[in-house]
mmCIF file of C-alpha atoms in Angstrom:
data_model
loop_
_atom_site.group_PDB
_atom_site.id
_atom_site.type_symbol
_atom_site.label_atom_id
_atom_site.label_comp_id
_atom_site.label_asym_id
_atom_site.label_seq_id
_atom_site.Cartn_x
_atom_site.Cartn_y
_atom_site.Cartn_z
ATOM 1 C CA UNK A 1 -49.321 -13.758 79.261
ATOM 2 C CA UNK A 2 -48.268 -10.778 81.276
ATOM 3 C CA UNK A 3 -46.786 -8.087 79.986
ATOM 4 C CA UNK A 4 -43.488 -6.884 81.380
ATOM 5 C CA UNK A 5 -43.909 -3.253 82.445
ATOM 6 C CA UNK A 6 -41.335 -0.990 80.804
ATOM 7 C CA UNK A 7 -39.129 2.260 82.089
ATOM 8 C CA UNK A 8 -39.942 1.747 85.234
ATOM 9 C CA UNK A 9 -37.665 3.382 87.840
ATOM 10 C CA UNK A 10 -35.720 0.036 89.096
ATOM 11 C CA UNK A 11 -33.617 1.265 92.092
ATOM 12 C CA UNK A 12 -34.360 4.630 94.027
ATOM 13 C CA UNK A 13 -31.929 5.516 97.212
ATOM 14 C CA UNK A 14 -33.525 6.839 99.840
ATOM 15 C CA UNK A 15 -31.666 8.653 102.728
ATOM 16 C CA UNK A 16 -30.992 6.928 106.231
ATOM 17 C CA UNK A 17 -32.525 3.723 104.222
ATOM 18 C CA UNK A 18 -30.467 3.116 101.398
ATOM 19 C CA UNK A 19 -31.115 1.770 97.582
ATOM 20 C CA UNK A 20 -34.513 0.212 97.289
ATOM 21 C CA UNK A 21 -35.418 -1.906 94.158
ATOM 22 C CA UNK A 22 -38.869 -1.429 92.664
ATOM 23 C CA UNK A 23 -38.841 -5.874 93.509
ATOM 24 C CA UNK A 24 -38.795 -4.425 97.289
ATOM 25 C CA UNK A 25 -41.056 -1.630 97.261
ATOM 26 C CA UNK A 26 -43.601 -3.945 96.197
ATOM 27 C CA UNK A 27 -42.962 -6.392 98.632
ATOM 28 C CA UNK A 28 -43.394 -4.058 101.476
ATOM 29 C CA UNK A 29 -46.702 -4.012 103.249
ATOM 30 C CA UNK A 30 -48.648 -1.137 102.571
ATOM 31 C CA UNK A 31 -48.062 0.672 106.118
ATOM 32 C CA UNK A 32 -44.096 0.363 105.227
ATOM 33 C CA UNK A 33 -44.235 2.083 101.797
ATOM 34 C CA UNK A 34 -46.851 4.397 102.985
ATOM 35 C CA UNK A 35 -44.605 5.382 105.762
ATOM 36 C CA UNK A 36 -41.294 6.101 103.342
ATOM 37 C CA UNK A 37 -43.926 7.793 101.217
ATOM 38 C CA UNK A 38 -44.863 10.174 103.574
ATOM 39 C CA UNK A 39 -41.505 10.815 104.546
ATOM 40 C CA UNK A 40 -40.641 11.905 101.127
ATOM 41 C CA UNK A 41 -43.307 14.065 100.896
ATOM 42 C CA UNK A 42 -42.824 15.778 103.906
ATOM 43 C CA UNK A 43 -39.046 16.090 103.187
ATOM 44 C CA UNK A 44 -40.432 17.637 99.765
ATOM 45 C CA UNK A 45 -43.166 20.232 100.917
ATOM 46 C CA UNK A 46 -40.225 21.666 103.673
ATOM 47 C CA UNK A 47 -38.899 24.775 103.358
ATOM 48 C CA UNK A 48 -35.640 23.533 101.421
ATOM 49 C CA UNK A 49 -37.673 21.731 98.683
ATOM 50 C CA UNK A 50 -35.085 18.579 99.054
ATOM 51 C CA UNK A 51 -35.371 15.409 98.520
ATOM 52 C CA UNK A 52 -34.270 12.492 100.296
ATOM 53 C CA UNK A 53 -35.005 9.995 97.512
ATOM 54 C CA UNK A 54 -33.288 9.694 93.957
ATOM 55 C CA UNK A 55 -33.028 7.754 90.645
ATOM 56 C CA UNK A 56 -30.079 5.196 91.255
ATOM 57 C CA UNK A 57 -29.747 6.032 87.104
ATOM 58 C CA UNK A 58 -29.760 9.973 86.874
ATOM 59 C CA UNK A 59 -29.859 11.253 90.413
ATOM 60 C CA UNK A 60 -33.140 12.854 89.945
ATOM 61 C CA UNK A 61 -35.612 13.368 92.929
ATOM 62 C CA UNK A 62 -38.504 10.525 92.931
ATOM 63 C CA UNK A 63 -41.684 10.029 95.337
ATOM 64 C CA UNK A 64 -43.910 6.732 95.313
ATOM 65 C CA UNK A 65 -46.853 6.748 93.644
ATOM 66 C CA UNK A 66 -49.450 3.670 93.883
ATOM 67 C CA UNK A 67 -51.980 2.199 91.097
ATOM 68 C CA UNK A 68 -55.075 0.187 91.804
ATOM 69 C CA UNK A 69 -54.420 -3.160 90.720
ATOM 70 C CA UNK A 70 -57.044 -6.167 91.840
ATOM 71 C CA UNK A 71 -58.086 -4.965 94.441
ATOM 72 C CA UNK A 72 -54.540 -3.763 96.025
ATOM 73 C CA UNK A 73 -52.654 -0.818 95.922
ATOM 74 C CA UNK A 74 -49.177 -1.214 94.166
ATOM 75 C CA UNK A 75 -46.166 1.078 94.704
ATOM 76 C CA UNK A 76 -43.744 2.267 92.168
ATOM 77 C CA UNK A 77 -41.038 4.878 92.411
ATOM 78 C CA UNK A 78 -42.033 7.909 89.617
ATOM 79 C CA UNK A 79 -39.628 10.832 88.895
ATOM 80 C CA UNK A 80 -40.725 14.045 89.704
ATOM 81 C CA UNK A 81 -41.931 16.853 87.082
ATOM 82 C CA UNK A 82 -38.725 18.483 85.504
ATOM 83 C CA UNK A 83 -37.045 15.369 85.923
ATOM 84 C CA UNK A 84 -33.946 14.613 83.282
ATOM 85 C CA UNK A 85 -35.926 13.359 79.669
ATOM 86 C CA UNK A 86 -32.624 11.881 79.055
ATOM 87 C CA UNK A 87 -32.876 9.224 82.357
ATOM 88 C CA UNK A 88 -33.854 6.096 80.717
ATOM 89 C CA UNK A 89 -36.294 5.105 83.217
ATOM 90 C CA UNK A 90 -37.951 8.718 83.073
ATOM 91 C CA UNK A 91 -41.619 8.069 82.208
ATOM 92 C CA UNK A 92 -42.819 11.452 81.239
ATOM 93 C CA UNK A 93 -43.858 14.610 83.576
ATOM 94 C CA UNK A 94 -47.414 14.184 85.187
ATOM 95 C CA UNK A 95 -50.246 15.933 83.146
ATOM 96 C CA UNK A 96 -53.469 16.887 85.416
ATOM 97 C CA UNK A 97 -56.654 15.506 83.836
ATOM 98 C CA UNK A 98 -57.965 18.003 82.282
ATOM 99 C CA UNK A 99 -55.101 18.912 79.932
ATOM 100 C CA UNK A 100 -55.424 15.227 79.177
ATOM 101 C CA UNK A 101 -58.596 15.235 78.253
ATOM 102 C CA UNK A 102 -58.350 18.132 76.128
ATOM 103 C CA UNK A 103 -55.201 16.533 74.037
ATOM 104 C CA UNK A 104 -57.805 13.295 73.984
ATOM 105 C CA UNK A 105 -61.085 15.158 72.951
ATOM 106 C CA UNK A 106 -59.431 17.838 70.288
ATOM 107 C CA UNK A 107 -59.601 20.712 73.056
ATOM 108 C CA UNK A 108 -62.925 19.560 74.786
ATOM 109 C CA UNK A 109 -63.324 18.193 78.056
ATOM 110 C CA UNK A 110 -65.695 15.287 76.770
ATOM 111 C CA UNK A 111 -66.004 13.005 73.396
ATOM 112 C CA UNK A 112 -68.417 13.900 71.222
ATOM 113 C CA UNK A 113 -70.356 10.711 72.179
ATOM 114 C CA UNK A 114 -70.662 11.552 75.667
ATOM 115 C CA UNK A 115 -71.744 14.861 74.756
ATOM 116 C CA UNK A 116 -74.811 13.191 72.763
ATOM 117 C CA UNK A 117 -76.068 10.977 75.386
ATOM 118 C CA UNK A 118 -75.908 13.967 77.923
ATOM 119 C CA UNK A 119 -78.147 15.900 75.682
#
């Protein structure tokens, strides 16, 4: 049985397309939501740092991110870092690996294991 994935960002609105659901985005072949994608990147790393897509809940700015998933690529909207804690579909602010990895491995970049077969 599947499970359900949980606080996912359901509806975004994007401008000069209008509210998307996260049921559309996936439907979309991957040349659409790469193209909307780009656009809100680009629109993102301009001058003005604005967004042109937003959390249909809080208003916060959101991009499209995309997970590996049997063999295909999967889109799903994901709020921005800084984004409102409060939003109910606010997943947490991105964390680059190695900060992961160090909350993981108690500071280290590696387990102790992996450490032991290396040596």
């Amino acid at each position: 049985m599947a499970q359900k994935p949980q606080r996912i960002i359901e509806v975004a609105v994007i401008d000069k397309v209008g509210p998307i659901t996260a049921e559309r985005l996936m439907a979309m072949s991957e040349a659409e939501w790469g193209l909307l994608r780009q656009r809100i990147t680009d629109a993102r790393r301009g001058r003005d740092h604005r967004s042109i897509a937003a959390c249909l809940r809080c208003g916060g700015a959101v991009f499209i991110k995309a997970r590996a998933f049997r063999q295909k690529r999967l889109p799903y909207f994901a709020h921005f870092k800084g984004a409102d804690a409060a939003c109910p579909w606010f997943t947490g602010d991105t964390q680059d690996p190695d900060s992961l990895k160090a909350g993981q491995y108690h500071g280290h970049q590696e387990s102790p294991a992996h450490r032991l077969i290396c040596e």
